Tab-separated table of N, CA and C in Angstrom:
chain	number	residue	atom	x	y	z
U	1	UNK	N	-78.215	28.734	18.128
U	1	UNK	CA	-79.255	29.382	17.588
U	1	UNK	C	-80.026	29.883	18.803
U	2	UNK	N	-79.979	31.301	18.836
U	2	UNK	CA	-80.418	31.991	20.217
U	2	UNK	C	-82.064	31.953	20.082
U	3	UNK	N	-82.622	31.657	19.035
U	3	UNK	CA	-84.083	31.455	19.159
U	3	UNK	C	-84.428	30.381	20.016
U	4	UNK	N	-83.707	29.396	20.124
U	4	UNK	CA	-84.112	28.326	20.949
U	4	UNK	C	-84.048	28.571	22.514
U	5	UNK	N	-83.310	29.569	22.835
U	5	UNK	CA	-83.341	30.067	24.342
U	5	UNK	C	-84.686	30.498	24.503
U	6	UNK	N	-85.243	31.391	23.681
U	6	UNK	CA	-86.590	31.889	23.795
U	6	UNK	C	-87.895	30.520	23.711
U	7	UNK	N	-87.496	29.537	23.076
U	7	UNK	CA	-88.328	28.339	23.089
U	7	UNK	C	-88.102	27.506	24.333
U	8	UNK	N	-86.966	27.529	24.855
U	8	UNK	CA	-86.529	27.076	26.155
U	8	UNK	C	-87.335	27.693	27.489
U	9	UNK	N	-87.442	29.069	27.283
U	9	UNK	CA	-87.878	29.893	28.376
U	9	UNK	C	-89.584	29.545	28.314
U	10	UNK	N	-90.163	29.664	27.090
U	10	UNK	CA	-91.394	29.367	27.162
U	10	UNK	C	-91.854	27.683	27.568
U	11	UNK	N	-90.815	27.021	26.902
U	11	UNK	CA	-91.115	25.471	27.568
U	11	UNK	C	-91.130	25.387	29.010
U	12	UNK	N	-90.182	26.110	29.804
U	12	UNK	CA	-90.322	26.020	31.206
U	12	UNK	C	-91.626	26.722	31.904
U	13	UNK	N	-91.991	27.792	31.440
U	13	UNK	CA	-93.157	28.490	31.731
U	13	UNK	C	-94.277	27.691	31.424
U	14	UNK	N	-94.417	27.157	30.337
U	14	UNK	CA	-95.527	26.172	29.914
U	14	UNK	C	-95.682	24.904	30.796
U	15	UNK	N	-94.415	24.588	31.410
U	15	UNK	CA	-94.617	23.385	32.240
U	15	UNK	C	-95.101	23.774	33.635
U	16	UNK	N	-94.782	25.042	33.942
U	16	UNK	CA	-95.482	25.650	35.174
U	16	UNK	C	-96.892	25.830	35.086
U	17	UNK	N	-97.366	26.413	34.007
U	17	UNK	CA	-98.655	26.527	33.780
U	17	UNK	C	-99.409	25.110	33.670
U	18	UNK	N	-98.970	24.333	32.986
U	18	UNK	CA	-99.585	22.983	32.813
U	18	UNK	C	-99.702	22.269	34.200
U	19	UNK	N	-99.038	22.578	35.026
U	19	UNK	CA	-98.986	21.743	36.315
U	19	UNK	C	-99.474	22.483	37.407
U	20	UNK	N	-100.177	23.584	37.029
U	20	UNK	CA	-100.936	24.661	38.035
U	20	UNK	C	-99.855	25.402	39.094
U	21	UNK	N	-98.731	25.643	38.696
U	21	UNK	CA	-97.853	26.390	39.344
U	21	UNK	C	-98.126	28.021	39.176
U	22	UNK	N	-98.790	28.271	38.175
U	22	UNK	CA	-98.973	29.599	37.858
U	22	UNK	C	-100.667	29.832	37.798
U	23	UNK	N	-101.154	30.891	38.077
U	23	UNK	CA	-102.674	31.155	38.066
U	23	UNK	C	-102.771	31.493	36.409
U	24	UNK	N	-103.137	30.579	35.787
U	24	UNK	CA	-103.052	30.697	34.268
U	24	UNK	C	-104.120	31.854	33.636
U	25	UNK	N	-104.984	32.043	34.241
U	25	UNK	CA	-105.768	33.355	33.535
U	25	UNK	C	-105.032	34.498	34.013
U	26	UNK	N	-104.461	34.673	35.076
U	26	UNK	CA	-103.779	36.056	35.389
U	26	UNK	C	-102.558	36.139	34.414
U	27	UNK	N	-101.768	34.958	34.460
U	27	UNK	CA	-100.584	35.059	33.373
U	27	UNK	C	-101.038	35.215	31.987
U	28	UNK	N	-101.886	34.561	31.369
U	28	UNK	CA	-102.320	34.746	30.002
U	28	UNK	C	-103.023	36.173	29.810
U	29	UNK	N	-103.601	36.735	30.824
U	29	UNK	CA	-103.996	38.117	30.846
U	29	UNK	C	-102.953	38.929	30.446
U	30	UNK	N	-101.675	38.697	30.906
U	30	UNK	CA	-100.591	39.563	30.653
U	30	UNK	C	-99.989	39.106	29.461
U	31	UNK	N	-99.680	37.907	29.240
U	31	UNK	CA	-98.703	37.433	28.021
U	31	UNK	C	-99.210	36.672	26.999
U	32	UNK	N	-100.431	36.539	26.836
U	32	UNK	CA	-100.994	35.761	25.869
U	32	UNK	C	-100.557	35.832	24.474
U	33	UNK	N	-100.629	37.210	24.276
U	33	UNK	CA	-100.123	37.729	22.684
U	33	UNK	C	-98.766	37.664	22.454
U	34	UNK	N	-97.858	37.691	23.559
U	34	UNK	CA	-96.382	37.441	23.476
U	34	UNK	C	-96.176	36.144	23.259
U	35	UNK	N	-96.839	35.008	23.967
U	35	UNK	CA	-96.638	33.719	23.811
U	35	UNK	C	-97.021	33.361	22.271
U	36	UNK	N	-98.230	33.842	21.786
U	36	UNK	CA	-98.713	33.319	20.680
U	36	UNK	C	-97.846	33.867	19.439
U	37	UNK	N	-97.235	35.164	19.533
U	37	UNK	CA	-96.343	35.629	18.717
U	37	UNK	C	-95.060	34.920	18.790
U	38	UNK	N	-94.466	34.612	19.772
U	38	UNK	CA	-93.224	33.672	19.906
U	38	UNK	C	-93.373	32.304	19.212
U	39	UNK	N	-94.851	31.724	19.380
U	39	UNK	CA	-94.838	30.482	18.725
U	39	UNK	C	-94.932	30.402	17.445
U	40	UNK	N	-95.691	31.696	17.000
U	40	UNK	CA	-95.699	31.737	15.292
U	40	UNK	C	-94.373	31.800	14.776
U	41	UNK	N	-93.246	32.611	15.430
U	41	UNK	CA	-92.010	32.758	14.896
U	41	UNK	C	-91.113	31.599	14.950
U	42	UNK	N	-91.509	30.891	16.103
U	42	UNK	CA	-90.495	29.678	16.074
U	42	UNK	C	-91.105	28.288	15.668
U	43	UNK	N	-92.374	28.130	15.304
U	43	UNK	CA	-93.075	27.090	14.836
U	43	UNK	C	-92.193	26.256	13.605
U	44	UNK	N	-91.699	27.176	12.855
U	44	UNK	CA	-91.054	26.408	11.548
U	44	UNK	C	-89.740	25.628	12.179
U	45	UNK	N	-88.918	26.344	13.293
U	45	UNK	CA	-87.834	25.705	13.654
U	45	UNK	C	-88.344	24.512	14.600
U	46	UNK	N	-89.482	24.763	15.418
U	46	UNK	CA	-89.833	23.355	16.140
U	46	UNK	C	-90.318	22.380	15.109
U	47	UNK	N	-90.853	22.412	13.977
U	47	UNK	CA	-91.338	21.551	13.135
U	47	UNK	C	-90.083	20.735	12.438
U	48	UNK	N	-88.927	21.315	12.265
U	48	UNK	CA	-87.539	20.820	11.920
U	48	UNK	C	-87.180	19.906	13.077
U	49	UNK	N	-86.920	20.548	14.216
U	49	UNK	CA	-86.543	19.658	15.431
U	49	UNK	C	-87.525	18.323	15.507
U	50	UNK	N	-88.835	18.667	15.510
U	50	UNK	CA	-89.801	17.495	15.654
U	50	UNK	C	-89.612	16.391	14.654
U	51	UNK	N	-89.282	16.883	13.267
U	51	UNK	CA	-89.208	16.128	12.240
U	51	UNK	C	-87.844	14.955	12.396
U	52	UNK	N	-86.793	15.528	13.061
U	52	UNK	CA	-85.533	14.918	13.311
U	52	UNK	C	-85.397	14.140	14.722
U	53	UNK	N	-86.441	14.577	15.563
U	53	UNK	CA	-86.421	13.933	16.835
U	53	UNK	C	-87.877	13.419	17.216
U	54	UNK	N	-88.670	14.212	17.768
U	54	UNK	CA	-90.164	13.635	18.244
U	54	UNK	C	-90.873	14.648	18.422
U	55	UNK	N	-92.503	14.505	18.606
U	55	UNK	CA	-93.353	15.319	18.578
U	55	UNK	C	-93.224	15.936	20.071
U	56	UNK	N	-92.425	15.465	21.073
U	56	UNK	CA	-92.565	15.987	22.227
U	56	UNK	C	-91.410	17.319	22.476
U	57	UNK	N	-90.781	17.602	21.380
U	57	UNK	CA	-89.948	18.693	21.468
U	57	UNK	C	-90.803	19.814	21.763
U	58	UNK	N	-90.568	20.698	22.674
U	58	UNK	CA	-91.293	21.953	23.196
U	58	UNK	C	-92.796	21.931	23.167
U	59	UNK	N	-93.017	20.563	23.701
U	59	UNK	CA	-94.666	20.506	23.799
U	59	UNK	C	-95.235	21.240	25.010
U	60	UNK	N	-94.528	21.868	25.882
U	60	UNK	CA	-95.030	22.589	26.819
U	60	UNK	C	-95.116	24.020	26.557
U	61	UNK	N	-94.190	24.341	25.494
U	61	UNK	CA	-94.189	25.707	24.780
U	61	UNK	C	-95.502	25.602	23.988
U	62	UNK	N	-95.788	24.557	23.306
U	62	UNK	CA	-97.049	24.429	22.385
U	62	UNK	C	-98.314	24.457	23.178
U	63	UNK	N	-98.091	23.783	24.437
U	63	UNK	CA	-99.534	23.824	25.470
U	63	UNK	C	-99.609	25.252	25.713
U	64	UNK	N	-98.850	25.729	26.105
U	64	UNK	CA	-98.873	27.369	26.485
U	64	UNK	C	-99.512	28.316	25.345
U	65	UNK	N	-98.923	27.825	24.066
U	65	UNK	CA	-99.462	28.701	22.904
U	65	UNK	C	-101.019	28.250	22.474
U	66	UNK	N	-101.264	27.088	22.700
U	66	UNK	CA	-102.612	26.787	22.595
U	66	UNK	C	-103.647	27.434	23.794
U	67	UNK	N	-103.088	27.556	24.802
U	67	UNK	CA	-103.975	28.058	25.864
U	67	UNK	C	-104.034	29.499	25.610
U	68	UNK	N	-102.672	30.149	25.180
U	68	UNK	CA	-102.913	31.559	24.849
U	68	UNK	C	-103.835	31.945	23.752
U	69	UNK	N	-104.082	30.980	22.673
U	69	UNK	CA	-104.875	31.089	21.696
U	69	UNK	C	-106.412	31.123	22.045
U	70	UNK	N	-106.361	30.198	23.078
U	70	UNK	CA	-107.938	30.075	23.673
U	70	UNK	C	-108.360	31.081	24.554
U	71	UNK	N	-107.192	31.579	24.985
U	71	UNK	CA	-107.652	32.667	25.884
U	71	UNK	C	-108.058	34.005	25.182
U	72	UNK	N	-107.393	34.219	24.062
U	72	UNK	CA	-107.532	35.285	23.106
U	72	UNK	C	-108.853	35.053	22.404
U	73	UNK	N	-109.306	33.907	22.063
U	73	UNK	CA	-110.804	33.728	21.567
U	73	UNK	C	-111.887	33.767	22.636
U	74	UNK	N	-111.603	33.520	23.828
U	74	UNK	CA	-112.449	33.761	24.794
U	74	UNK	C	-112.586	35.191	25.048
U	75	UNK	N	-111.850	35.989	25.006
U	75	UNK	CA	-111.755	37.380	25.462
U	75	UNK	C	-111.245	38.146	24.156
U	76	UNK	N	-111.783	38.183	23.198
U	76	UNK	CA	-111.509	38.901	21.953
U	76	UNK	C	-111.200	40.507	22.310
U	77	UNK	N	-112.149	41.166	23.061
U	77	UNK	CA	-112.074	42.457	23.441
U	77	UNK	C	-111.125	42.733	24.767
U	78	UNK	N	-110.535	41.762	24.988
U	78	UNK	CA	-109.581	41.887	26.192
U	78	UNK	C	-110.484	41.452	27.467
U	79	UNK	N	-109.890	41.791	28.614
U	79	UNK	CA	-110.589	41.381	30.003
U	79	UNK	C	-111.031	42.749	30.789
U	80	UNK	N	-110.950	43.765	30.180
U	80	UNK	CA	-111.396	45.132	30.860
U	80	UNK	C	-112.720	44.994	31.639
U	81	UNK	N	-112.628	45.179	32.885
U	81	UNK	CA	-114.185	44.921	33.391
U	81	UNK	C	-115.268	45.832	32.956
U	82	UNK	N	-116.345	44.994	32.927
U	82	UNK	CA	-117.598	45.400	32.222
U	82	UNK	C	-118.201	46.467	33.048
U	83	UNK	N	-118.674	47.902	32.583
U	83	UNK	CA	-119.067	48.821	33.539
U	83	UNK	C	-118.167	49.575	33.775
U	84	UNK	N	-116.755	49.475	33.999
U	84	UNK	CA	-116.052	50.185	34.303
U	84	UNK	C	-115.743	51.225	33.199
U	85	UNK	N	-115.610	52.776	33.300
U	85	UNK	CA	-115.423	53.567	32.050
U	85	UNK	C	-114.092	53.469	31.667
U	86	UNK	N	-113.787	53.753	30.396
U	86	UNK	CA	-112.515	53.862	29.815
U	86	UNK	C	-112.097	55.206	29.989
U	87	UNK	N	-110.728	55.553	29.959
U	87	UNK	CA	-110.205	56.934	30.301
U	87	UNK	C	-110.750	58.036	29.221
U	88	UNK	N	-110.966	57.508	28.016
U	88	UNK	CA	-111.499	58.490	26.922
U	88	UNK	C	-112.828	58.823	27.501
U	89	UNK	N	-113.631	57.924	28.040
U	89	UNK	CA	-114.945	58.379	28.250
U	89	UNK	C	-114.905	59.388	29.237
U	90	UNK	N	-114.007	59.150	30.302
U	90	UNK	CA	-113.818	60.067	31.624
U	90	UNK	C	-113.549	61.458	31.095
U	91	UNK	N	-112.778	61.412	30.055
U	91	UNK	CA	-112.228	62.889	29.469
U	91	UNK	C	-113.293	63.694	28.755
U	92	UNK	N	-114.119	62.801	27.998
U	92	UNK	CA	-115.348	63.239	27.479
U	92	UNK	C	-116.260	63.758	28.595
U	93	UNK	N	-116.397	63.194	29.451
U	93	UNK	CA	-117.294	63.726	30.721
U	93	UNK	C	-116.891	64.963	31.176
U	94	UNK	N	-115.517	65.181	31.430
U	94	UNK	CA	-114.809	66.191	31.986
U	94	UNK	C	-115.105	67.454	31.256
U	95	UNK	N	-114.997	67.206	29.898
U	95	UNK	CA	-115.177	68.342	28.700
U	95	UNK	C	-116.584	68.975	28.741
U	96	UNK	N	-117.570	67.908	28.942
U	96	UNK	CA	-118.914	68.034	28.952
U	96	UNK	C	-119.436	69.148	30.153
U	97	UNK	N	-118.884	68.716	31.392
U	97	UNK	CA	-119.541	69.230	32.635
U	97	UNK	C	-118.785	70.424	32.897
């Protein structure tokens, strides 16, 4: 099952994040949506594995998915710096001036 390779990957990355080997804010700024999407797709498979084994299967992947969800809830509009104009705003200014 090739989907388990993705689960293994996020499991490893989740372990690094959980133990502070990654700057979690920077990492989640880049990949929180991908992690959440991967978890949503893999969750049914993980549930089956957990039913036949135990709740620790892919627990670090779950940790990363939860942290990703929390990050998205904290920054629903993204993390673009406040006060910095967007490109569309600069284009409008160029046309006006």
